[in-house]
Coordinates of C-alpha atoms and ligand atoms in Angstrom, one line a residue:
Chain A
X1 CA -18.2 18.2 -23.3
X2 CA -19.6 15.3 -21.4
X3 CA -22.3 14.8 -23.9
X4 CA -19.9 13.7 -26.6
X5 CA -17.6 12.0 -24.1
X6 CA -20.2 9.7 -22.6
X7 CA -19.1 6.3 -23.7
X8 CA -21.7 3.8 -24.7
X9 CA -19.6 1.1 -23.1
X10 CA -17.2 1.4 -20.2
X11 CA -13.6 0.7 -20.9
X12 CA -12.8 -2.9 -20.1
X13 CA -9.4 -3.5 -18.4
X14 CA -7.5 -6.7 -18.8
X15 CA -4.4 -8.1 -17.1
X16 CA -2.2 -10.3 -19.2
X17 CA 0.1 -12.1 -16.7
X18 CA 3.0 -14.4 -17.2
X19 CA 3.5 -16.5 -14.0
X20 CA 6.3 -18.7 -12.8
X21 CA 9.5 -19.8 -14.5
X22 CA 8.0 -19.6 -18.0
X23 CA 9.8 -17.7 -20.7
X24 CA 7.3 -18.2 -23.5
X25 CA 6.1 -14.6 -23.9
X26 CA 5.2 -14.5 -27.6
X27 CA 1.6 -15.5 -27.0
X28 CA 1.2 -13.0 -24.2
X29 CA 2.5 -10.2 -26.4
X30 CA 0.2 -11.2 -29.3
X31 CA -2.8 -11.3 -26.9
X32 CA -1.9 -8.0 -25.3
X33 CA -1.8 -6.3 -28.7
X34 CA -4.9 -7.9 -29.9
X35 CA -6.8 -6.8 -26.8
X36 CA -5.5 -3.3 -27.1
X37 CA -6.6 -3.1 -30.8
X38 CA -10.1 -4.4 -29.7
X39 CA -10.3 -1.2 -27.5
X40 CA -9.4 -2.7 -24.1
X41 CA -7.0 -1.3 -21.7
X42 CA -4.3 -3.9 -21.1
X43 CA -1.9 -4.2 -18.2
X44 CA 1.0 -6.5 -19.1
X45 CA 2.8 -8.0 -16.1
X46 CA 6.1 -8.8 -17.7
X47 CA 7.8 -12.2 -17.3
X48 CA 8.3 -14.4 -14.3
X49 CA 5.7 -13.1 -11.9
X50 CA 4.9 -14.9 -8.7
X51 CA 1.2 -15.7 -8.0
X52 CA 1.1 -13.0 -5.3
X53 CA 2.2 -10.4 -7.8
X54 CA -0.5 -11.5 -10.2
X55 CA -3.0 -11.1 -7.4
X56 CA -1.6 -7.7 -6.4
X57 CA -1.9 -6.5 -10.0
X58 CA -5.4 -7.9 -10.5
X59 CA -6.7 -6.3 -7.3
X60 CA -5.0 -2.9 -7.6
X61 CA -5.6 -2.4 -11.3
X62 CA -9.2 -3.5 -10.7
X63 CA -9.2 -5.4 -14.0
X64 CA -12.3 -6.9 -15.4
X65 CA -10.4 -9.8 -17.0
X66 CA -7.5 -11.7 -15.3
X67 CA -5.6 -13.4 -18.2
X68 CA -3.0 -15.9 -17.2
X69 CA -0.6 -17.2 -19.8
X70 CA 1.2 -20.4 -19.0
X71 CA 3.1 -22.7 -21.4
X72 CA 5.4 -24.3 -18.8
X73 CA 3.0 -27.0 -17.6
X74 CA 2.8 -25.6 -14.1
X75 CA -0.8 -24.5 -14.3
X76 CA -2.1 -27.0 -11.8
X77 CA 0.0 -25.5 -9.0
X78 CA 0.1 -21.8 -10.1
X79 CA -3.5 -21.1 -11.1
X80 CA -5.0 -22.3 -7.8
X81 CA -2.7 -20.0 -5.9
X82 CA -3.8 -17.1 -7.9
X83 CA -7.5 -18.0 -7.5
X84 CA -7.1 -18.3 -3.7
X85 CA -5.3 -14.9 -3.6
X86 CA -8.1 -13.2 -5.5
X87 CA -10.7 -14.7 -3.1
X88 CA -8.7 -13.5 -0.2
X89 CA -8.9 -9.9 -1.4
X90 CA -12.5 -10.2 -2.4
X91 CA -11.5 -9.8 -6.1
X92 CA -12.7 -13.2 -7.5
X93 CA -16.5 -13.0 -8.1
X94 CA -16.6 -10.0 -10.3
X95 CA -13.7 -10.9 -12.5
X96 CA -13.5 -13.0 -15.7
X97 CA -10.6 -15.5 -15.3
X98 CA -9.0 -16.8 -18.5
X99 CA -6.1 -19.1 -18.9
X100 CA -4.1 -19.3 -22.2
X101 CA -1.2 -21.4 -23.4
X102 CA -0.5 -25.2 -23.2
X103 CA -3.1 -26.9 -21.0
X104 CA -3.7 -30.6 -21.6
X105 CA -7.4 -31.5 -22.0
X106 CA -7.2 -33.7 -18.9
X107 CA -6.5 -30.7 -16.7
X108 CA -9.1 -28.4 -18.2
X109 CA -12.1 -29.6 -16.1
X110 CA -10.2 -29.3 -12.9
X111 CA -9.2 -25.7 -13.7
X112 CA -12.8 -24.9 -14.6
X113 CA -14.1 -26.4 -11.4
X114 CA -11.7 -24.2 -9.5
X115 CA -13.2 -21.1 -11.1
X116 CA -11.4 -20.5 -14.4
X117 CA -14.0 -19.2 -16.9
X118 CA -12.3 -20.3 -20.1
X119 CA -9.1 -21.8 -21.5
X120 CA -7.6 -20.8 -24.8
X121 CA -4.9 -23.0 -26.3
X122 CA -2.6 -22.7 -29.4
X123 CA -4.6 -21.7 -32.5
X124 CA -7.4 -20.1 -30.6
X125 CA -8.7 -17.2 -32.7
X126 CA -8.4 -13.6 -31.5
X127 CA -12.0 -13.0 -32.5
X128 CA -13.2 -15.9 -30.4
X129 CA -11.4 -14.6 -27.4
X130 CA -12.5 -11.0 -27.8
X131 CA -16.1 -12.0 -28.3
X132 CA -15.9 -14.2 -25.2
X133 CA -14.7 -11.2 -23.2
X134 CA -17.4 -8.9 -24.6
X135 CA -20.1 -11.5 -23.8
X136 CA -18.9 -12.4 -20.4
X137 CA -17.2 -9.4 -18.8
X138 CA -18.7 -9.0 -15.4
X139 CA -21.5 -6.5 -14.8
X140 CA -20.3 -3.9 -12.3
Chain B
X1 CA -22.0 7.2 3.1
X2 CA -21.7 4.3 0.6
X3 CA -20.3 0.9 1.6
X4 CA -17.5 1.5 -0.8
X5 CA -16.3 4.5 1.1
X6 CA -16.6 2.7 4.4
X7 CA -14.6 -0.2 3.0
X8 CA -11.9 2.1 1.6
X9 CA -11.6 3.9 4.9
X10 CA -11.4 0.5 6.7
X11 CA -8.4 -0.3 4.5
X12 CA -9.9 -2.7 2.0
X13 CA -7.6 -2.8 -1.1
X14 CA -10.3 -3.9 -3.5
X15 CA -12.5 -1.0 -2.4
X16 CA -9.7 1.5 -3.1
X17 CA -9.2 0.0 -6.5
X18 CA -12.9 0.1 -7.3
X19 CA -13.2 3.8 -6.2
X20 CA -10.4 4.7 -8.6
X21 CA -12.2 2.8 -11.4
X22 CA -15.4 4.8 -10.7
X23 CA -13.3 8.0 -10.8
X24 CA -11.7 7.0 -14.1
X25 CA -15.0 6.1 -15.6
X26 CA -16.9 9.0 -14.0
X27 CA -19.4 6.4 -13.1
X28 CA -22.7 7.6 -11.4
X29 CA -22.0 8.3 -7.8
X30 CA -18.3 9.0 -8.1
X31 CA -18.7 12.6 -7.1
X32 CA -20.4 11.7 -3.9
X33 CA -17.6 9.2 -3.2
X34 CA -14.9 11.8 -3.7
X35 CA -16.8 14.3 -1.6
X36 CA -17.1 11.9 1.2
X37 CA -13.4 11.1 1.1
X38 CA -12.2 14.7 1.2
X39 CA -12.5 15.1 5.0
X40 CA -10.2 12.1 5.4
X41 CA -7.4 13.6 3.3
X42 CA -4.5 16.0 4.0
X43 CA -1.9 13.7 5.5
X44 CA 0.0 12.4 2.4
X45 CA 3.0 13.8 0.7
X46 CA 2.4 14.0 -3.0
X47 CA 5.4 13.7 -5.3
X48 CA 5.2 14.1 -9.1
X49 CA 7.8 12.4 -11.3
X50 CA 8.0 13.5 -14.9
X51 CA 10.3 13.3 -17.9
X52 CA 10.5 11.9 -21.4
X53 CA 9.5 8.3 -22.2
X54 CA 12.3 5.9 -21.3
X55 CA 14.0 8.3 -19.0
X56 CA 13.7 5.7 -16.2
X57 CA 10.7 7.2 -14.3
X58 CA 9.0 3.9 -13.5
X59 CA 12.3 2.2 -12.6
X60 CA 13.1 5.0 -10.2
X61 CA 9.6 5.1 -8.7
X62 CA 9.9 1.4 -8.0
X63 CA 13.1 1.9 -6.1
X64 CA 11.8 4.9 -4.2
X65 CA 8.7 3.1 -3.2
X66 CA 10.8 0.2 -1.9
X67 CA 13.0 2.5 0.1
X68 CA 9.9 4.2 1.7
X69 CA 8.6 0.8 2.5
X70 CA 11.9 -0.1 4.3
X71 CA 11.3 3.0 6.4
X72 CA 7.9 1.7 7.4
X73 CA 5.9 4.1 5.2
X74 CA 3.0 3.1 2.9
X75 CA 3.0 4.2 -0.7
X76 CA 0.5 4.8 -3.5
X77 CA 1.6 5.2 -7.1
X78 CA -0.4 6.4 -10.1
X79 CA 1.4 5.8 -13.4
X80 CA -0.1 7.7 -16.3
X81 CA 0.7 6.3 -19.7
X82 CA -0.8 8.6 -22.4
X83 CA 0.3 6.4 -25.3
X84 CA -2.3 5.8 -28.0
X85 CA -4.7 8.1 -26.3
X86 CA -7.3 8.1 -29.1
X87 CA -7.5 4.5 -30.3
X88 CA -9.5 3.6 -27.2
X89 CA -7.3 0.7 -26.4
X90 CA -3.9 0.9 -24.7
X91 CA -1.1 -1.3 -23.3
X92 CA -0.1 0.2 -20.0
X93 CA 3.5 -0.9 -19.4
X94 CA 4.6 1.0 -16.3
X95 CA 3.8 -1.9 -14.0
X96 CA 6.4 -4.1 -15.6
X97 CA 9.1 -2.1 -13.7
X98 CA 7.5 -2.7 -10.4
X99 CA 9.8 -5.5 -9.5
X100 CA 11.0 -4.4 -6.1
X101 CA 7.6 -4.3 -4.5
X102 CA 6.4 -7.7 -5.8
X103 CA 3.4 -8.9 -3.8
X104 CA 3.6 -6.0 -1.3
X105 CA 0.0 -4.8 -1.0
X106 CA 1.2 -1.7 0.9
X107 CA 2.5 -0.4 -2.3
X108 CA -0.7 0.4 -4.2
X109 CA 0.2 0.8 -7.8
X110 CA -2.3 1.9 -10.4
X111 CA -1.9 2.4 -14.1
X112 CA -4.0 5.0 -15.8
X113 CA -4.4 5.8 -19.5
X114 CA -5.4 9.1 -21.1
X115 CA -8.8 7.7 -22.4
X116 CA -8.9 10.3 -25.2
X117 CA -9.0 13.4 -23.0
X118 CA -6.0 14.7 -21.2
X119 CA -8.2 17.5 -19.6
X120 CA -10.3 14.9 -17.9
X121 CA -7.2 13.0 -16.9
X122 CA -5.9 15.8 -14.6
X123 CA -9.3 15.8 -12.8
X124 CA -9.2 12.0 -12.5
X125 CA -5.6 12.1 -11.2
X126 CA -6.5 14.7 -8.6
X127 CA -9.4 12.5 -7.5
X128 CA -7.4 9.3 -7.5
X129 CA -4.8 11.1 -5.2
X130 CA -7.7 12.0 -2.9
X131 CA -8.6 8.3 -2.7
X132 CA -5.1 7.2 -1.9
X133 CA -4.7 9.9 0.7
X134 CA -8.0 9.0 2.4
X135 CA -6.9 5.4 2.3
X136 CA -4.0 6.5 4.5
X137 CA -1.0 6.3 2.2
X138 CA 2.0 8.2 3.6
X139 CA 3.6 8.9 0.2
X140 CA 1.8 9.2 -3.1
X141 CA 3.8 9.3 -6.3
X142 CA 2.3 10.4 -9.7
X143 CA 4.4 9.3 -12.7
X144 CA 3.6 11.0 -16.0
X145 CA 5.3 11.8 -19.3
X146 CA 6.3 15.4 -19.3
X147 CA 5.0 17.0 -22.5
X148 CA 2.7 19.9 -22.9
X149 CA 0.3 21.9 -20.8
X150 CA -2.0 19.1 -19.8
X151 CA 0.9 17.1 -18.3
X152 CA 1.9 20.2 -16.4
X153 CA -1.6 20.4 -15.1
X154 CA -1.4 16.8 -14.0
X155 CA 1.8 17.3 -12.2
X156 CA 0.3 20.2 -10.3
X157 CA -1.4 17.6 -8.2
X158 CA 2.0 17.2 -6.5
X159 CA 3.6 19.1 -3.6
X160 CA 7.1 18.3 -5.0
X161 CA 7.9 17.7 -8.6
X162 CA 10.9 15.7 -9.8
X163 CA 12.0 16.0 -13.4
X164 CA 14.1 13.2 -14.9
X165 CA 16.6 14.0 -17.5
X166 CA 18.7 11.2 -19.1
X167 CA 22.1 12.0 -20.4
X168 CA 22.4 12.3 -24.1
X169 CA 22.1 14.3 -27.2
X170 CA 21.2 17.5 -25.4
X171 CA 17.8 17.3 -27.0
X172 CA 16.4 16.3 -23.7
X173 CA 17.7 19.3 -22.0
X174 CA 16.5 21.3 -24.9
X175 CA 13.0 19.9 -24.4
X176 CA 13.1 21.3 -20.8
X177 CA 12.9 24.8 -22.1
X178 CA 9.4 24.1 -23.3
X179 CA 7.9 24.6 -19.8
X180 CA 9.2 21.6 -17.9
X181 CA 12.1 23.5 -16.4
X182 CA 9.7 25.8 -14.6
X183 CA 7.9 23.0 -12.8
X184 CA 10.8 21.1 -11.4
X185 CA 11.6 21.3 -7.7
X186 CA 14.2 18.5 -8.0
X187 CA 16.1 17.5 -11.1
X188 CA 17.4 14.0 -11.6
X189 CA 20.0 13.0 -14.1
X190 CA 19.1 9.3 -14.2
X191 CA 21.2 6.7 -16.1
X192 CA 24.2 8.4 -14.7
X193 CA 26.1 5.2 -15.7
X194 CA 25.9 6.3 -19.3
X195 CA 28.3 8.6 -21.1
X196 CA 27.5 12.3 -21.1
X197 CA 25.9 12.4 -17.6
X198 CA 28.4 15.0 -16.4
X199 CA 27.7 17.2 -19.4
X200 CA 24.0 16.9 -18.8
X201 CA 24.4 17.9 -15.2
X202 CA 26.4 20.9 -16.3
X203 CA 23.9 21.9 -18.9
X204 CA 21.1 21.7 -16.5
X205 CA 22.9 23.7 -13.9
X206 CA 23.5 26.5 -16.4
X207 CA 19.8 26.5 -17.4
X208 CA 18.6 26.5 -13.9
X209 CA 20.8 29.5 -13.1
X210 CA 19.1 31.3 -15.9
X211 CA 15.7 30.5 -14.5
X212 CA 13.5 33.4 -13.6
X213 CA 14.8 34.7 -10.2
X214 CA 11.4 35.7 -8.8
X215 CA 11.1 35.1 -5.1
X216 CA 8.4 32.6 -5.8
X217 CA 10.1 29.8 -7.8
X218 CA 8.8 26.3 -7.9
X219 CA 6.1 24.8 -10.0
X220 CA 3.1 26.7 -8.6
X221 CA 4.5 30.1 -9.3
X222 CA 2.7 30.3 -12.6
X223 CA -0.8 29.0 -11.8
X224 CA -3.8 30.8 -13.0
X225 CA -4.7 32.1 -9.6
X226 CA -5.1 35.8 -9.5
X227 CA -3.7 38.4 -7.1
X228 CA -4.3 36.7 -3.8
X229 CA -1.1 34.7 -3.6
X230 CA 1.1 37.7 -4.6
X231 CA -0.7 39.9 -2.1
X232 CA 0.1 37.5 0.6
X233 CA 3.6 37.4 -0.4
X234 CA 4.1 41.2 -0.5
X235 CA 3.0 41.3 3.1
X236 CA 5.5 38.7 4.2
X237 CA 9.2 39.1 5.0
X238 CA 11.2 41.4 2.8
X239 CA 13.2 38.6 1.3
X240 CA 11.3 35.3 1.2
X241 CA 13.5 32.2 1.2
X242 CA 13.9 30.9 -2.3
X243 CA 14.4 27.3 -3.4
X244 CA 17.3 26.3 -5.6
X245 CA 16.4 23.1 -7.3
X246 CA 19.1 20.5 -6.6
X247 CA 20.4 18.2 -9.3
X248 CA 20.7 14.5 -8.2
X249 CA 22.4 11.8 -10.2
X250 CA 20.9 8.3 -10.1
X251 CA 21.3 4.9 -11.6
X252 CA 17.7 3.7 -11.0
X253 CA 18.1 0.1 -12.3
X254 CA 21.0 -0.4 -9.8
X255 CA 19.3 1.6 -7.0
X256 CA 22.2 4.1 -6.9
X257 CA 21.5 7.6 -5.7
X258 CA 18.0 6.7 -4.6
X259 CA 18.8 7.8 -1.0
X260 CA 20.1 11.1 -2.2
X261 CA 17.0 11.6 -4.3
X262 CA 14.7 10.9 -1.4
X263 CA 16.7 13.3 0.8
X264 CA 16.2 16.0 -1.9
X265 CA 12.5 15.4 -1.9
X266 CA 12.5 15.6 1.9
X267 CA 14.4 18.8 1.9
X268 CA 11.9 20.4 -0.5
X269 CA 9.1 19.2 1.8
X270 CA 10.9 20.9 4.7
X271 CA 11.2 24.1 2.7
X272 CA 7.5 24.0 1.9
X273 CA 6.7 23.8 5.6
X274 CA 9.3 26.3 6.8
X275 CA 8.2 29.0 4.4
X276 CA 4.4 28.4 4.5
X277 CA 4.5 27.6 0.9
X278 CA 2.8 24.2 1.4
X279 CA -0.3 26.0 2.8
X280 CA -0.3 28.4 -0.1
X281 CA 0.2 25.7 -2.7
X282 CA -2.7 23.7 -1.2
X283 CA -4.9 26.8 -1.3
X284 CA -4.0 27.5 -4.9
X285 CA -4.7 23.9 -5.8
X286 CA -8.1 23.9 -4.3
X287 CA -8.9 27.3 -6.0
X288 CA -7.9 25.9 -9.3
X289 CA -9.8 22.7 -8.7
X290 CA -13.0 24.6 -7.8
X291 CA -12.6 26.7 -11.0
X292 CA -12.1 23.6 -13.2
X293 CA -15.1 21.8 -11.7
X294 CA -17.3 25.0 -12.1
X295 CA -16.2 25.3 -15.7
X296 CA -16.9 21.7 -16.5
X297 CA -20.3 21.6 -14.8
X298 CA -21.3 24.9 -16.3
X299 CA -20.3 23.6 -19.7
X300 CA -22.3 20.5 -19.2
X301 CA -25.4 22.5 -18.2
X302 CA -25.1 24.7 -21.2
X303 CA -24.5 21.8 -23.6
X304 CA -27.7 20.2 -22.3
X305 CA -29.6 23.4 -22.7
X306 CA -28.2 23.8 -26.2
X307 CA -29.3 20.2 -27.1
X308 CA -32.7 20.9 -25.7
X309 CA -33.1 23.8 -28.0
X310 CA -32.3 21.7 -31.0
X311 CA -28.5 21.8 -31.1
X312 CA -26.0 24.3 -32.2
X313 CA -26.4 23.8 -36.0
X314 CA -29.7 25.6 -36.0
X315 CA -28.1 28.7 -34.5
X316 CA -25.1 28.4 -36.9
X317 CA -27.6 28.4 -39.8
X318 CA -29.1 31.6 -38.6
X319 CA -25.8 33.2 -38.1
X320 CA -24.6 32.2 -41.6
X321 CA -27.9 33.6 -43.0
X322 CA -27.3 36.9 -41.1
X323 CA -30.6 36.5 -39.3
X324 CA -28.7 36.7 -36.0
X325 CA -25.1 36.9 -34.7
X326 CA -23.1 34.9 -32.1
X327 CA -23.5 37.4 -29.3
X328 CA -27.2 37.4 -29.7
X329 CA -27.3 33.7 -29.7
X330 CA -25.3 33.5 -26.5
X331 CA -27.6 36.1 -24.8
X332 CA -30.6 34.1 -25.8
X333 CA -29.3 30.8 -24.5
X334 CA -28.1 32.3 -21.3
X335 CA -31.1 34.5 -20.6
X336 CA -33.1 32.0 -18.5
X337 CA -30.0 31.2 -16.5
X338 CA -29.2 34.8 -15.8
X339 CA -32.8 35.4 -14.8
X340 CA -32.8 32.4 -12.5
X341 CA -29.6 33.5 -10.8
X342 CA -30.9 37.0 -10.4
X343 CA -34.1 35.8 -8.9
X344 CA -32.4 33.5 -6.4
X345 CA -30.1 36.3 -5.4
X346 CA -32.9 38.7 -4.7
X347 CA -35.1 36.1 -3.1
Ligands
LIG1 C1 8.4 -20.7 -29.5 C2 8.6 -21.7 -28.4 C3 9.7 -21.6 -27.6 C4 10.6 -20.3 -27.6 C5 9.9 -19.2 -26.9 C6 10.2 -17.8 -27.4 C7 9.3 -16.8 -26.7 N1 10.0 -15.7 -26.3 O1 8.1 -16.9 -26.5 C8 11.9 -20.9 -27.0 C9 12.8 -21.5 -28.0 C10 12.7 -19.9 -26.1 C11 11.3 -22.0 -26.1 C12 12.0 -22.6 -25.0 C13 11.5 -23.6 -24.3 N2 10.4 -24.4 -24.5 CO1 9.1 -23.9 -25.9 N3 8.0 -23.7 -27.3 C14 7.8 -22.9 -28.3 C15 6.6 -23.3 -29.2 C16 7.2 -24.0 -30.4 C17 5.7 -22.2 -29.7 C18 5.2 -21.3 -28.6 C19 4.7 -20.0 -29.3 O2 5.3 -19.0 -29.2 N4 3.5 -20.1 -29.9 C20 2.9 -19.0 -30.6 C21 2.0 -18.2 -29.6 C22 1.3 -17.1 -30.4 O3 1.0 -19.1 -29.2 P1 0.7 -19.4 -27.7 O4 1.7 -19.0 -26.8 O5 0.2 -20.8 -27.5 O6 -0.6 -18.4 -27.5 C23 -1.8 -18.7 -28.1 C24 -2.8 -19.4 -27.2 O7 -2.2 -20.3 -26.3 C25 -3.5 -18.3 -26.4 N5 -2.9 -17.7 -25.3 C26 -1.6 -17.7 -24.8 N6 -1.5 -16.9 -23.7 C27 -2.8 -16.4 -23.5 C28 -3.2 -15.5 -22.5 C29 -4.5 -15.1 -22.5 C30 -5.0 -14.1 -21.5 C31 -5.4 -15.6 -23.5 C32 -6.8 -15.2 -23.5 C33 -4.9 -16.5 -24.4 C34 -3.6 -16.8 -24.4 O8 -3.6 -17.3 -27.4 C35 -2.5 -17.3 -28.3 C36 -2.9 -17.1 -29.7 O9 -3.7 -18.1 -30.2 C37 5.9 -24.3 -28.3 C38 5.1 -25.4 -29.0 C39 3.7 -25.0 -29.4 N7 3.4 -25.4 -30.6 O10 3.0 -24.4 -28.7 C40 7.0 -24.9 -27.4 C41 6.7 -25.4 -26.0 C42 5.7 -24.4 -25.4 N8 8.0 -25.3 -25.3 C43 8.1 -26.2 -24.5 C44 9.3 -26.4 -23.8 C45 9.4 -27.7 -22.9 C46 10.3 -25.5 -23.8 C47 11.6 -25.5 -22.9 C48 11.4 -25.9 -21.4 C49 12.7 -26.5 -23.4 C50 12.7 -26.7 -24.8 N9 12.2 -27.8 -25.2 O11 13.3 -25.9 -25.5 C51 12.2 -24.1 -23.0 C52 11.8 -23.3 -21.8 C53 11.9 -21.8 -22.0 C54 11.5 -21.0 -20.8 N10 12.3 -20.3 -20.1 O12 10.4 -21.1 -20.3 C55 7.0 -27.2 -24.5 C56 6.1 -27.1 -23.3 C57 5.7 -28.4 -22.7 C58 4.6 -28.3 -21.7 N11 4.0 -27.2 -21.3 O13 4.3 -29.3 -21.1 C59 6.3 -26.9 -25.8 C60 4.7 -27.1 -25.8 C61 6.9 -27.7 -27.0 C62 6.6 -29.2 -26.7 N12 5.6 -29.7 -27.5 O14 7.2 -29.8 -26.0 N13 10.1 -22.4 -26.6
LIG2 N1 21.6 2.2 -18.1 C1 20.5 2.5 -17.3 N2 19.3 2.1 -17.7 C2 18.2 2.5 -16.9 C3 18.3 3.3 -15.8 N3 17.1 3.5 -15.2 C4 16.2 2.8 -16.0 N4 16.9 2.2 -17.1 C5 16.3 1.4 -18.2 O1 15.6 2.3 -19.0 C6 14.5 1.7 -19.6 C7 13.2 2.6 -19.4 O2 12.9 2.7 -18.1 P1 11.5 3.1 -17.5 O3 11.6 3.1 -16.0 O4 10.4 2.2 -18.1 O5 11.3 4.5 -18.1 P2 10.1 5.5 -18.1 O6 9.4 5.4 -19.5 O7 10.6 6.9 -17.9 O8 9.1 5.1 -17.0 C8 14.4 0.4 -18.9 O9 14.9 -0.6 -19.8 C9 15.2 0.5 -17.7 O10 15.7 -0.7 -17.3 C10 19.7 3.7 -15.4 O11 19.9 4.4 -14.4 N5 20.7 3.3 -16.2
LIG3 MG1 7.1 4.6 -17.1

């Protein structure tokens, strides 16, 4: 039984989280489905999550990828709160942190400095994102 | 003992999460971890919640968890979503309903998918419950869609099983006939705000009255365990106390009836303790777990042996050509094992 079952690659788990007062969920839905079709396990948070909830989900679900979708413009306050929470629970280093949505170029460097691994805006291709995850998912 | 086990026992959330990941992936070392955790278990109440998709399981579990938290208890939830089990990927949606416990780390909620093998899932669920129990959770809730034998196996992890039945066409009650009726200790007509709830309660009551009146009702009555349990029973009181599954009405999204549901769960727990059934159920569960593991490991050993001998196709060829037959093949493959066992026994 186990001989056939042995998976060449472990199953990658991704959180797709909508944080704050942001009702734009089209992109998050599109991403969740695309990641599923790529063979990942996706946990979708639902809308209007507080940063602590995103942290709670990322820790408990032990996801490899924390995907934060923000189109509200509040990324500069919300993303750092999530990153701090992940650090507090020792769940930062071995996780890929992605931000998607509307992030002005001027803010991107700051987010990267804080620990965000990559930022994907409108028009980013699914293939690009999926390849990025495959190439950069943490070793565990 | 590994650091991970120490960290889990010390109450570190990320360690608990990682242990469950290793269990799900059957990563190297997961067996040792689960073995090390076993001695720290035995204090949690395990509750199974099952019912058709959309019945309101996750919504109810969220409210139940919040109520337990109000009472100062800690909670672990495993939500199993078997949708798209064979594609490899899955969107696990149960967590969306977890709105009442936002940011509360003392509700540990974990989503699990079927990963293509429901059989393996019931083992993984059992082991994940072990991890939550060792972590010190007071209440552990396992949510799973109620369909088919494998789901019934998963639900056997629980001490008390709640079956959710939404009001409606009657199809849902009909579905219960296919095995789910037998495993319910508490029945919940959720969505009692919708039309037809009374009728569903009525239908359920009638069906439960028709349920097999053996002294041993409840979901563990039909396990594969042989004569031991029945023997115990025959030696007991003349008329062992039976359990009449109550029917509770809830409106989960409005938190109505949650208290009554929790009372029903507690009553069943008291019944298990009062009658000694909890002890027996636990023993049955371990017996069946040992059997399952033995079967899996023996299968693995044999699969390796078969592969070493060049795979099964070679034997099939010989059987097709009438050079040999299946019995002889099996004897041939097993012979070294039998010899080895016999030698050890004598030595
Ligand atoms: C559709 C839309 C709406 C719909 C939303 C419907 C819904 N349920 O999603 C409605 C009409 C409700 C709406 C309302 C509002 N909107 Co609007 N909306 C848009 C619009 C036109 C398109 C967004 C969209 O769905 N794109 C399609 C999806 C597929 O793309 P996406 O979300 O960008 O996702 C892609 C990437 O960003 C990335 N991605 C996204 N998430 C994630 C997550 C991960 C993990 C990864 C890896 C990648 C990733 O991958 C996706 C695929 O390429 C944008 C403008 C624009 N061109 O972006 C404005 C826009 C986002 N809205 C805007 C505003 C201001 C609003 C309102 C506040 C007021 C208003 N002007 O109407 C309200 C607020 C609503 C609320 N409660 O939050 C602004 C935001 C400005 C800002 N951030 O500074 C924008 C940019 C328009 C603008 N130029 O002003 N909106
Ligand atoms: N009207 C009504 N809707 C409910 C009730 N409980 C849950 N729901 C809704 O039913 C849908 C499915 O609920 P969910 O908990 O996800 O069901 P599950 O698939 O059994 O876990 C959601 O939209 C809930 O809001 C209830 O008591 N009454
Ligand atoms: Mg559910």
